[in-house]
XYZ file of C-alpha atoms in Angstrom:
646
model
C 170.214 87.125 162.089
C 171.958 86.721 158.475
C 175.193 88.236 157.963
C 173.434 90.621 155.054
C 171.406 92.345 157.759
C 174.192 92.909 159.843
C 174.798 96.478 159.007
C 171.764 97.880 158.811
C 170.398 96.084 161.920
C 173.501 96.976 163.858
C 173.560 100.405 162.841
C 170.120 101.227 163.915
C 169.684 98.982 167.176
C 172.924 100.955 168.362
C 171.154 104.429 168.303
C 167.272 103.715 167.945
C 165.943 100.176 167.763
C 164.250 101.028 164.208
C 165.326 98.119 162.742
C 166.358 95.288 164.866
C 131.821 97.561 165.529
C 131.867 97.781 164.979
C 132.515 93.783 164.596
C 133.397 91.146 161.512
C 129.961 92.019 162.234
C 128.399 89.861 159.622
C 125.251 90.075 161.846
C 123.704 86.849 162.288
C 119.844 87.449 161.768
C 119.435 84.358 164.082
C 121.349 85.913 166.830
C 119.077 89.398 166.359
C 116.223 87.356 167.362
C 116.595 88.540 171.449
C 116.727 92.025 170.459
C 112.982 91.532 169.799
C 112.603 93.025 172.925
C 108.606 93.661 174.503
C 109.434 96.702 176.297
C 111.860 99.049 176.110
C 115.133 99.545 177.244
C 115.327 95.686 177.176
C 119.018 96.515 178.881
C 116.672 97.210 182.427
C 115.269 93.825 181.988
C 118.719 92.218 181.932
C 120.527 94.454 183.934
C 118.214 93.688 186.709
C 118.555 89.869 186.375
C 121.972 90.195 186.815
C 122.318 92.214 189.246
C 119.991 89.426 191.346
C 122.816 87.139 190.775
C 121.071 84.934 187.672
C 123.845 85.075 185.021
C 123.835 82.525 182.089
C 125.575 82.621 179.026
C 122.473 83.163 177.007
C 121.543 86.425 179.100
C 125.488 88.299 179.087
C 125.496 87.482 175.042
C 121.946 89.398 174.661
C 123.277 92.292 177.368
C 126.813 92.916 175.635
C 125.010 93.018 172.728
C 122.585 95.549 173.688
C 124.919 97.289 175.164
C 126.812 97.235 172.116
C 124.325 98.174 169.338
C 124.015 101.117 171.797
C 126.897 102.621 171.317
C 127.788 102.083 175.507
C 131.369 100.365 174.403
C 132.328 100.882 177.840
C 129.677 98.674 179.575
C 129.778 96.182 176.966
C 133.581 95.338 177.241
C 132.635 94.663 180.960
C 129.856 92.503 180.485
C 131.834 90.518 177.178
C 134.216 90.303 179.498
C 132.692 88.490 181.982
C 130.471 86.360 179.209
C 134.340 85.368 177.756
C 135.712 84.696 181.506
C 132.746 82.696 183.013
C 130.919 80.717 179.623
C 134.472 80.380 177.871
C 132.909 77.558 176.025
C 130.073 79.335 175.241
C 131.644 82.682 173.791
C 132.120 82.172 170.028
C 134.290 84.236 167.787
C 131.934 87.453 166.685
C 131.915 87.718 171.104
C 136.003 88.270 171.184
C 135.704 90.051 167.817
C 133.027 92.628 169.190
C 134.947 92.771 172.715
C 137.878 93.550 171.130
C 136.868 96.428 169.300
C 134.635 97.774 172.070
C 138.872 97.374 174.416
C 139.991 99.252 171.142
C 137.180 101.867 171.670
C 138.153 102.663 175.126
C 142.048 102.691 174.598
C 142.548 99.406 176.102
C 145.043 98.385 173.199
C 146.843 95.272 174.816
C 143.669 93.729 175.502
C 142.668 94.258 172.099
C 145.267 93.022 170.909
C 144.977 89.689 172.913
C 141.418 89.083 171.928
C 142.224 89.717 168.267
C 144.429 86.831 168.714
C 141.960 84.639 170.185
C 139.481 85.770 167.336
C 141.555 84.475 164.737
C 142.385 81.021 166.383
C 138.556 80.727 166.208
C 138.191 81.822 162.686
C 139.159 80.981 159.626
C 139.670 82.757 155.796
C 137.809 85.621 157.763
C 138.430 89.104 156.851
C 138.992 90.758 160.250
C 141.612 88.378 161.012
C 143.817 89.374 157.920
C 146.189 91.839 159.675
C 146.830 89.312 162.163
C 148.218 86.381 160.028
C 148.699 85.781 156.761
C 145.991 83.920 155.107
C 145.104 84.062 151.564
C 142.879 86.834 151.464
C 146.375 88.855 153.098
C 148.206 87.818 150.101
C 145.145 88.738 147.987
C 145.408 92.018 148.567
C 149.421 92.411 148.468
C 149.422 90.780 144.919
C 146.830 92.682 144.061
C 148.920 96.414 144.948
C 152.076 93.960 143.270
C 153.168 94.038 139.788
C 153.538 98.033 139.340
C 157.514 98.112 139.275
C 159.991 97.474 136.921
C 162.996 97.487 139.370
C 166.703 97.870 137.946
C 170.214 98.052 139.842
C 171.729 100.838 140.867
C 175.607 100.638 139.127
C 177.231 102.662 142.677
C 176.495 99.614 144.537
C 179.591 98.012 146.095
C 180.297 95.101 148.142
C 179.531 97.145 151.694
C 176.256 98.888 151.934
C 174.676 101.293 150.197
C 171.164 102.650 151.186
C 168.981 106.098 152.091
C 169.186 107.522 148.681
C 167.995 111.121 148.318
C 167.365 113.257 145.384
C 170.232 116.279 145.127
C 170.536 118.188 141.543
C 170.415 115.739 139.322
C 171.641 112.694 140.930
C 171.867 111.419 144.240
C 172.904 111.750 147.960
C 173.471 108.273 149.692
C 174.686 106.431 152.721
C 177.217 103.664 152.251
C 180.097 102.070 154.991
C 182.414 101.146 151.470
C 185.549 103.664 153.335
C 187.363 100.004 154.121
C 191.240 101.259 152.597
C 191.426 103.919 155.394
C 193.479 101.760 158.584
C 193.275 104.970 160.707
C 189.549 105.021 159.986
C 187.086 104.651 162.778
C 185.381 101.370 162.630
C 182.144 99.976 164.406
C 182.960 98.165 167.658
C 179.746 95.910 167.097
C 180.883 94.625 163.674
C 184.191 95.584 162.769
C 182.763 97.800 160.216
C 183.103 101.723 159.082
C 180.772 103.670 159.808
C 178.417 105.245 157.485
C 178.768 108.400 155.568
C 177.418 110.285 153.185
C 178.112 110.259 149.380
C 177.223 111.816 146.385
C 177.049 110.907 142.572
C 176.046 112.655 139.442
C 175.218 115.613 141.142
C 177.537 118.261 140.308
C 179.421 118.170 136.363
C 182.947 117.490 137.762
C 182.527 114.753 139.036
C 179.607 113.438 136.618
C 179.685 109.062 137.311
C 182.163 109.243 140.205
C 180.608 108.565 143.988
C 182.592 111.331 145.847
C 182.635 111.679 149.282
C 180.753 114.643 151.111
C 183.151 116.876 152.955
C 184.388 116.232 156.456
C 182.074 118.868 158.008
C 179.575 116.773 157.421
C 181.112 112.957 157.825
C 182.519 112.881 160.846
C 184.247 109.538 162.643
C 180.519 108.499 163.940
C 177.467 107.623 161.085
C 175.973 110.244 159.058
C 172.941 108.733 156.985
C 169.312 109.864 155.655
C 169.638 113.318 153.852
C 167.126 115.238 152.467
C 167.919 119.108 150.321
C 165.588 121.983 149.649
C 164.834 122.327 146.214
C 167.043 125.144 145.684
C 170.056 122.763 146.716
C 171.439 125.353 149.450
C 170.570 123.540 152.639
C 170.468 120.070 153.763
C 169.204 118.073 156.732
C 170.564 114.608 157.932
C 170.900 111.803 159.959
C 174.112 111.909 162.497
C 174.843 109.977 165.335
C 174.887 112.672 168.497
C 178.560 113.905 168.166
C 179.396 117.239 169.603
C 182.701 119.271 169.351
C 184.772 116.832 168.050
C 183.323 113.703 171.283
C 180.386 111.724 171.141
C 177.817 111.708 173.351
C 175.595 108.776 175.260
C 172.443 108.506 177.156
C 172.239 107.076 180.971
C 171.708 103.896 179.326
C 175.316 104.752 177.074
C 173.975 104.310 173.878
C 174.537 107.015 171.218
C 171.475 108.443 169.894
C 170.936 109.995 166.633
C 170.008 113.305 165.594
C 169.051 115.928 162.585
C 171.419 118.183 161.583
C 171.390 121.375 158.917
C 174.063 122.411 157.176
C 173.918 125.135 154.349
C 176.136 125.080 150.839
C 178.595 128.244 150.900
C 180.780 128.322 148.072
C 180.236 124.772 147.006
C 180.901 123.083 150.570
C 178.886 122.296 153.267
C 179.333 124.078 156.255
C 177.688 125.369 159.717
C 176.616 122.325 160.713
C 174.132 122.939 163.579
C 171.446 120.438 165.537
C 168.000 121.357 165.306
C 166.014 122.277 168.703
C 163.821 119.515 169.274
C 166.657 116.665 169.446
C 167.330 114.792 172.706
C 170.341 113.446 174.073
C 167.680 110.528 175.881
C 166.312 109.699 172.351
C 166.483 109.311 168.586
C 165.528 112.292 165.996
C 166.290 110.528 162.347
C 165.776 110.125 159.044
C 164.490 113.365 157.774
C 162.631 114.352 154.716
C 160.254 117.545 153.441
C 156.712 118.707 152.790
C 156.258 119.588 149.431
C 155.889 123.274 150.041
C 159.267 122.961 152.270
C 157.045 123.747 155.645
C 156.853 120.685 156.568
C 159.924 118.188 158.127
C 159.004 114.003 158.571
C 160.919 112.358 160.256
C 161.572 109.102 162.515
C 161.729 109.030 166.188
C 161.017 107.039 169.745
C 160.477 110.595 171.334
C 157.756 110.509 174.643
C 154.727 110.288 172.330
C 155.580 107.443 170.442
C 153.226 104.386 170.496
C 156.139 101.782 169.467
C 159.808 101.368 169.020
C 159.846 104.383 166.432
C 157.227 106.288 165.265
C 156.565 109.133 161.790
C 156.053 112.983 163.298
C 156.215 116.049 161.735
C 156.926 119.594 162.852
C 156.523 122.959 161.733
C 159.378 124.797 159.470
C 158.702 128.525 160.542
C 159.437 131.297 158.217
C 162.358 132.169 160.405
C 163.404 128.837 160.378
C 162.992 127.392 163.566
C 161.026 124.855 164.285
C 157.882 123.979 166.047
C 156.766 120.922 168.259
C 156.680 117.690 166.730
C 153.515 115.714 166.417
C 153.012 112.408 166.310
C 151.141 110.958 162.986
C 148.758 109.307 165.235
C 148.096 105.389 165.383
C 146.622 104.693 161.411
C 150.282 105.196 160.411
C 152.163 104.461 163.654
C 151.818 101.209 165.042
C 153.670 99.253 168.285
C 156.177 97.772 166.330
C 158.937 99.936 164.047
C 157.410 102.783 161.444
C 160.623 104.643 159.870
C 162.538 106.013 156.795
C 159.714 108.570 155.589
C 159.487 109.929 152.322
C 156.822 112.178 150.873
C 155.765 112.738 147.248
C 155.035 116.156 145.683
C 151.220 114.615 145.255
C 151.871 114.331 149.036
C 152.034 110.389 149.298
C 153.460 109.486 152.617
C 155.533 105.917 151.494
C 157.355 104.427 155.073
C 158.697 101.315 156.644
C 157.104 99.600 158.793
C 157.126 95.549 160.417
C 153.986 97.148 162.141
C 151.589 96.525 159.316
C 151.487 93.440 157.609
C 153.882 92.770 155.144
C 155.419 89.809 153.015
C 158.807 89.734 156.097
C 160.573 92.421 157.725
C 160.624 95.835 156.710
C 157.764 96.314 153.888
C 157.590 100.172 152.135
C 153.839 101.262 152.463
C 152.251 104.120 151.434
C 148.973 106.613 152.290
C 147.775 109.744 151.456
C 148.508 112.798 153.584
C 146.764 115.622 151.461
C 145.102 117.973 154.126
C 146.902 117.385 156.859
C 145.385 113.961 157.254
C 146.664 110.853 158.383
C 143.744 108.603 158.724
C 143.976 106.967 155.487
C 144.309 103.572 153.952
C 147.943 102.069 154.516
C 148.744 99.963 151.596
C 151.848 98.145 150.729
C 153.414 98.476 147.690
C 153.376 94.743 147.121
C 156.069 93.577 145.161
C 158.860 93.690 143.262
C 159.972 96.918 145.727
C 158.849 94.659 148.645
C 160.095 91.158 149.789
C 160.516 88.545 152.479
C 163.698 91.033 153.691
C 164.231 94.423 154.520
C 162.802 97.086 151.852
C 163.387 100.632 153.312
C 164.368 104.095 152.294
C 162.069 104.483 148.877
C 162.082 107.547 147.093
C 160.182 108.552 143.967
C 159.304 111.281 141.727
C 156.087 111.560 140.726
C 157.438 113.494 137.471
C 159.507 111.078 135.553
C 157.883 108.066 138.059
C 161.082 107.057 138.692
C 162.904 106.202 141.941
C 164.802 104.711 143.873
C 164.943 102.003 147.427
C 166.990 99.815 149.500
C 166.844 96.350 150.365
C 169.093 93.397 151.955
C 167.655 90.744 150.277
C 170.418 87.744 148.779
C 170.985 88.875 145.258
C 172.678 92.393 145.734
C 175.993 93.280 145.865
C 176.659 94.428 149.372
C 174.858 94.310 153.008
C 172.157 97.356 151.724
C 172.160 97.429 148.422
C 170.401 100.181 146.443
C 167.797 100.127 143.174
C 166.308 101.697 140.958
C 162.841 101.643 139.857
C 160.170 102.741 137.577
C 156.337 102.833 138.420
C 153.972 101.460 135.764
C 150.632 102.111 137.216
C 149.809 104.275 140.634
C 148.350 102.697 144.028
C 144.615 103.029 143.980
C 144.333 105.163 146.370
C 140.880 105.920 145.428
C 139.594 102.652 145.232
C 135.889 102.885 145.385
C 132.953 100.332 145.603
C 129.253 100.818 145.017
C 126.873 99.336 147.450
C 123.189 99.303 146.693
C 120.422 97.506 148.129
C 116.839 97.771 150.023
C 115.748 97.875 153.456
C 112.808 96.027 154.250
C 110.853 95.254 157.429
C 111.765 91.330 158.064
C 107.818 90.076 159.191
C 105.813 91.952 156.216
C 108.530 92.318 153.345
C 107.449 95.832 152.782
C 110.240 98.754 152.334
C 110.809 101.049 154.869
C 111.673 104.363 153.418
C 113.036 106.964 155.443
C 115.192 104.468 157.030
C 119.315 105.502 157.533
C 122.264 103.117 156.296
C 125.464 104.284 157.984
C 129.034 103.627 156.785
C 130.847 103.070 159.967
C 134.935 102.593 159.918
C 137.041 99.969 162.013
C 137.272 102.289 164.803
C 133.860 103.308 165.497
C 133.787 105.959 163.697
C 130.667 107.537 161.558
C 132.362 108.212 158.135
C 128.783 109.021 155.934
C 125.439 107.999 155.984
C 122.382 108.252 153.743
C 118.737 107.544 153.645
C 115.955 105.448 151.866
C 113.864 106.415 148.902
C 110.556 106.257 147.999
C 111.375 102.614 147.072
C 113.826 101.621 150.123
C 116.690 101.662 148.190
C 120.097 103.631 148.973
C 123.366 104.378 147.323
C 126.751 104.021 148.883
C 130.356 104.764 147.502
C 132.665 102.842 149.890
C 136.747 103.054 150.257
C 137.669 99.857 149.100
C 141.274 100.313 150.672
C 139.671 100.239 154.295
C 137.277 97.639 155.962
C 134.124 99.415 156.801
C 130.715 98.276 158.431
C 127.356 99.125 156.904
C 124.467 99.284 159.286
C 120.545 100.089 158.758
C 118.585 101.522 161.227
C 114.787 103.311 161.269
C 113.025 104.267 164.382
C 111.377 101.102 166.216
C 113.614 98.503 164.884
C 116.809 96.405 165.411
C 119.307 97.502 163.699
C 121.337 96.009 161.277
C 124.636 95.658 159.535
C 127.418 93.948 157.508
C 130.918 94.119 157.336
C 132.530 94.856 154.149
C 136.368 93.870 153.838
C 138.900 96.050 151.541
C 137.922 94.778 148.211
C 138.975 94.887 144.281
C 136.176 97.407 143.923
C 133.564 95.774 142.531
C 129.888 96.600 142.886
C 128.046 94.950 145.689
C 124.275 94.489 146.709
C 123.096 93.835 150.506
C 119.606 94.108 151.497
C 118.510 94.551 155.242
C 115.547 93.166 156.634
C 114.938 94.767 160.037
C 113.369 93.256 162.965
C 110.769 95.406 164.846
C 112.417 96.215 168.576
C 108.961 96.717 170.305
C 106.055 94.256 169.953
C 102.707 96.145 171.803
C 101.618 93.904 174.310
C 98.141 93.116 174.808
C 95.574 90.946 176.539
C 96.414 87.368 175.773
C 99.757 87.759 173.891
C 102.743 85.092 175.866
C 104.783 87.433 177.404
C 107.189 84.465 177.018
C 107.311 84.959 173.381
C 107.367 89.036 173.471
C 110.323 88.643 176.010
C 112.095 86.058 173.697
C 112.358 83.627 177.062
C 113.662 80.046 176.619
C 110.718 77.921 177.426
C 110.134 76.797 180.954
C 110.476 72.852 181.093
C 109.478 70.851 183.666
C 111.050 67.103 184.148
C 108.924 64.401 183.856
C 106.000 63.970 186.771
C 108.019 66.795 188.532
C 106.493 70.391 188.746
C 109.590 72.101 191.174
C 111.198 75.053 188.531
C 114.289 73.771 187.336
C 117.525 75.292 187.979
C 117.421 76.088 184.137
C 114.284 77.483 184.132
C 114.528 79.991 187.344
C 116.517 82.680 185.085
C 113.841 82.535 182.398
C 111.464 83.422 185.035
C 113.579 85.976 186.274
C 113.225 87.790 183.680
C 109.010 88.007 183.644
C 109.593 89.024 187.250
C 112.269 91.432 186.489
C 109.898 92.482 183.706
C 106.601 92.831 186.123
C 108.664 95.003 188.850
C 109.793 97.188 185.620
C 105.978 97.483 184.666
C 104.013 97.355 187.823
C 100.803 97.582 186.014
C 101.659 94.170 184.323
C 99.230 90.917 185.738
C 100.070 87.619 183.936
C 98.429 84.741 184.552
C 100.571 81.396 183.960
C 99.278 78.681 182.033
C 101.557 75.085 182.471
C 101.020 71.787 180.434
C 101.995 68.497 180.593
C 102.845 65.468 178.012
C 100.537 63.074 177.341
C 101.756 60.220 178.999
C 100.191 59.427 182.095
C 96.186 59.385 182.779
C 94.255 62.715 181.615
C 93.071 63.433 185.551
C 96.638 63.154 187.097
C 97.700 65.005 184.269
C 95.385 67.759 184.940
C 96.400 67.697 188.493
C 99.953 68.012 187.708
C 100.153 70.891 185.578
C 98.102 72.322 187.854
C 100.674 72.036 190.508
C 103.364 73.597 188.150
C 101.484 76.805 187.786
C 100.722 77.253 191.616
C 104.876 76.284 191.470
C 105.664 79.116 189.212
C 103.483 81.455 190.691
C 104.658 80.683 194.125
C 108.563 81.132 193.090
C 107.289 84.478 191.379
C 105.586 85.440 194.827
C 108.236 84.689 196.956
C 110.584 86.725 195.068
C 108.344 89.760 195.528
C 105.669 89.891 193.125
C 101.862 90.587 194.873
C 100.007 87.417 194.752
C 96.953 89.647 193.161
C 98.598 90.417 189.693
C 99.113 86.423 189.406
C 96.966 83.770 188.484
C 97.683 80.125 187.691
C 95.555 77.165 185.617
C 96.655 73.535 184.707
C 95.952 72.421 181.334
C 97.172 68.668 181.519
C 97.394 67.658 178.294
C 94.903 69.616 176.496
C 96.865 71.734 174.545
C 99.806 69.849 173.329
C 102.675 71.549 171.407
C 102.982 68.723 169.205
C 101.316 65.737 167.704
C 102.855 63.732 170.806
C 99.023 63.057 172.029
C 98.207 59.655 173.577
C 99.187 56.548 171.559
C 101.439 58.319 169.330
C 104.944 57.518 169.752
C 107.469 60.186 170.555
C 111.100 60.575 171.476
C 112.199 61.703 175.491
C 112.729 65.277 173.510
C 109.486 65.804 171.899
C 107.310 64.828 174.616
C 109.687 67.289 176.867
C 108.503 70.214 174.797
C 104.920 70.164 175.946
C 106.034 69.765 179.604
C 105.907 73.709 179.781
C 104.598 77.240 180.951
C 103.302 79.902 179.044
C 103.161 83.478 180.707
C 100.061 85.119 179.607
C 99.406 89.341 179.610
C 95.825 89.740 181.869
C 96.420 93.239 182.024
């Protein structure tokens, strides 16, 4: 840790820690081919396979998926889970990507977390992975929020540290440790340092240009810091550590926590300094700041409730002016790791701290819209100049003059904290939007399908809008290009479909879905091989036992046939053409009365079987006799075909 961090780090480790498919479901319209499914729900089918014990990679990846594109996020975490711990080789990245979200879906947030990780050391310059390390598309989108500053100094900077400015008449209230010509003075034990009070500047005429000190009802011999006053400049809240009549005061664990205090101005000096109701001797209440209709208090804490080291609440200013139970801002704004120093604009912008989110190196100031009562919204950070590879922290702004004011440790300031000032050329675009268009079209005969629905689905499984298909297939969407959101397409009797789209510039895009039927009518003579999208049954060469390979494939006509009991197939098997046309003949022959007798002896009546050789009669290929052809080829007419009798 540098020596400029030193004082803000110390300060706040000592009383709070706060500084110290969804799916990248870029669908793959190869891997939608097994959701062709012959019957429906295809999920028996597999479900029953392995539940006899015949797992393969091949079958969990089709099952999770089902399960997935059904919305059961709780089964298919358990079955990606056991495709990721038993084919590890076999799982590729959209597997973690899809378990992950399906472990966010049911609150499992370590695990998450974890396969996130493994999803990005499998991927690379891929969207999803963006808030997990910083790749260029990252940066893209900081530079792109960057640029919208012009930051100055602040001329009450001294060599110690200054930070948490606040608004008060018409200058400033501000935190700064520069008390050093005071011997008798309290100092830090941790860094040999004086604790923090509060100062003011340019905010009353006398004493216009001169940082005076705020009175000693207020700064105490502990750290006062992060103020906030009403508009009418009679009562202020702020930061304090917990110090009651005249003695501090430590948890079991003897640290000093902080808390919010009020005082109100009587006669120009602050005085009745009180503690508000919901502060804790076991944890930290800080850095307070208002709603702007005054009902409203933000402010920082690691209360029970909070998902990290410090978390943004709020709570209730009554009209008698109590207060009412904090609430958490929830986990879009909160995140494991350190969210702190609130501030909130009069267009009710929420701006923060945070080494949660991803940032350019430490503390980053971010900001999201609030109006509503929501807290759902993009997070975006500010970008630079007002954010670097340090600590950025305590920003303030108003939206009037679009002026402000933040902290920050990095090298070039005066002091430890330094403060500046800043003006704001052009807003956050908060309202980002992007146009999608496109058609949805049935993938065999090209032809629209109208009527079908397109659904904007967020990163947390969420529904956010939805529309349908005109007269021509076409829809219309108007996406938050601040957010990652999925797009799927569904219509009655087919697979559906859908494509992640990553926060963006805005610009217009076009996707077109072609959607896969997900029943095929069965009739007499269709493959039920080819309707159940089985791997082909191979047989090695002059052998006709089923391979080990091979059994699960036929597990699933089986598992099929006891779904369906009205179901007779008859089972056609072929050979190559090496070999003479009679033994040939004879052997295929043998690999039906194989197949049908594995199919028997795991249950199925011998009447809704039957069985025929073809030998070589119907080759695949053009491997007949003379030609020549590799081991491979002449393996793919060593096969058997399940045909539908009945």
């Amino acid at each position: 840790m540098t020596k400029r961090i030193t004082v803000l780090v110390t300060f706040l480790a000592l009383v709070i820690n706060f500084t110290g498919n969804a799916q990248e479901r870029l669908v793959n319209k190869a891997d939608l081919d097994y959701d062709q499914y012959s019957f429906r729900p295809a999920i028996d089918i597999y479900k029953r396979v392995m539940d006899k014990g015949f797992v393969s990679a091949d079958l969990l990846k089709k099952l999770s998926n089902s399960y997935y594109f059904n919305a059961d996020y709780d089964e298919a975490a358990k079955t990606y889970k056991k495709l990721i711990e038993t084919y590890t080789t076999d799982a590729g990245p959209e597997h973690y990507f899809r378990y992950a979200q399906c472990l966010k879906s049911i609150g499992n947030y370590d695990e998450s977390n974890k396969m996130m990780s493994k999803f990005t050391e499998l991927t690379s310059d891929d969207i999803r992975a963006d808030v997990y390390k910083n790749d260029k598309d990252y940066m893209a989108e900081i530079k792109r929020n960057s640029g919208r500053y012009d930051v100055g100094p602040f001329q009450y900077n001294s060599p110690y540290s200054e930070f948490a400015p606040a608004f008060y008449k018409e200058g400033l209230i501000f935190s700064s440790d520069r008390d050093t010509g005071n011997l008798a003075r309290y100092r830090h034990t941790w860094n040999s340092k004086d604790f923090l009070d509060l100062y003011k500047v340019n905010a009353d005429s006398v004493s216009d240009n001169l940082v005076t000190k705020l009175s000693k009802d207020v700064n105490t011999r502990l750290h006062e810091s992060t103020s906030v006053t009403t508009k009418d400049g009679n009562t202020m809240y702020f930061t304090r550590n917990n110090f009651k009549g005249g003695k501090y005061i430590k948890d079991e664990n003897g640290v000093i926590r902080l808390k919010i205090f009020k005082s109100t101005l009587k006669d120009g000096i602050w005085q009745n300094i009180e503690e508000l109701s919901f502060n804790s001797d076991s944890y930290s209440v800080a850095h307070p700041v208002l709603g702007p209709d005054e009902k409203t208090m933000y402010f920082a804490s690691d209360m029970t409730g909070s998902l990290g080291e410090s978390d943004i609440f709020k709570v209730e200013i009554k009209e008698d002016g109590s207060f009412g139970e904090p609430v958490n801002l929830g986990n879009t704004i909160n995140t494991e790791a350190r969210e702190t120093f609130p501030f909130v604009t009069s267009e009710e912008i929420l701006y923060f701290s945070s080494d949660g989110h991803p940032g350019l190196g430490g503390l980053d100031v971010f900001g999201t819209k609030i109006a509503n009562s929501k807290y759902d919204g993009a997070i975006l950070n500010v970008g630079e100049p007002i954010n670097s590879k340090m600590d950025d922290f305590t920003f303030i702004m108003d939206e009037a003059s679009r002026k402000g004011y933040f902290a920050s440790n990095r090298p070039e300031g005066q002091g430890a904290d330094d403060i500046y000032s800043f003006t704001e050329n052009k807003p956050l675009m908060f309202d980002c939007k992007q146009e999608i268009t496109g058609t949805v079209r049935d993938k065999i005969s090209n032809e629209v399908l109208v009527g079908a629905t397109v659904k904007v689905i967020d990163e947390n499984n969420e529904e956010i809008m939805s529309t349908i298909t005109d007269s021509e297939g076409k829809y219309s969407l108007s996406l938050d290009c601040n957010q990652g959101n999925f797009v799927r397409a569904q219509i009655e009797g087919y697979v559906p479909s859908e494509e992640y789209i990553g926060k963006s510039d805005g610009k217009p895009k076009i996707i077109d879905f072609y959607l896969e039927r997900d029943t095929v009518t069965a009739g007499f003579g269709d493959d039920l091989s080819k309707l159940l999208q089985l791997s082909t049954i191979y047989f090695d060469f002059d052998k006709y036992n089923i391979r080990k390979d091979s059994e699960i494939e036929v597990e699933k006509v089986i598992a099929a046939m006891e779904k369906y009991p009205s179901l007779r197939i008859k089972v056609n098997s072929h050979t190559d053409s090496r070999g003479k046309d009679s033994y040939n003949l004879w052997l295929s022959q043998k690999r039906a009365e194989a197949t049908v007798n594995y199919m028997i002896s795991k249950g199925i009546e011998k009447a809704r079987l039957q069985g025929e050789g073809y030998g070589e009669t119907k080759l695949f290929n053009e491997c007949a006799n003379g030609v020549k052809c590799s081991a491979a080829q002449h393996e793919l007419n060593r096969r058997s075909e399940f045909i539908i009798m009945e």
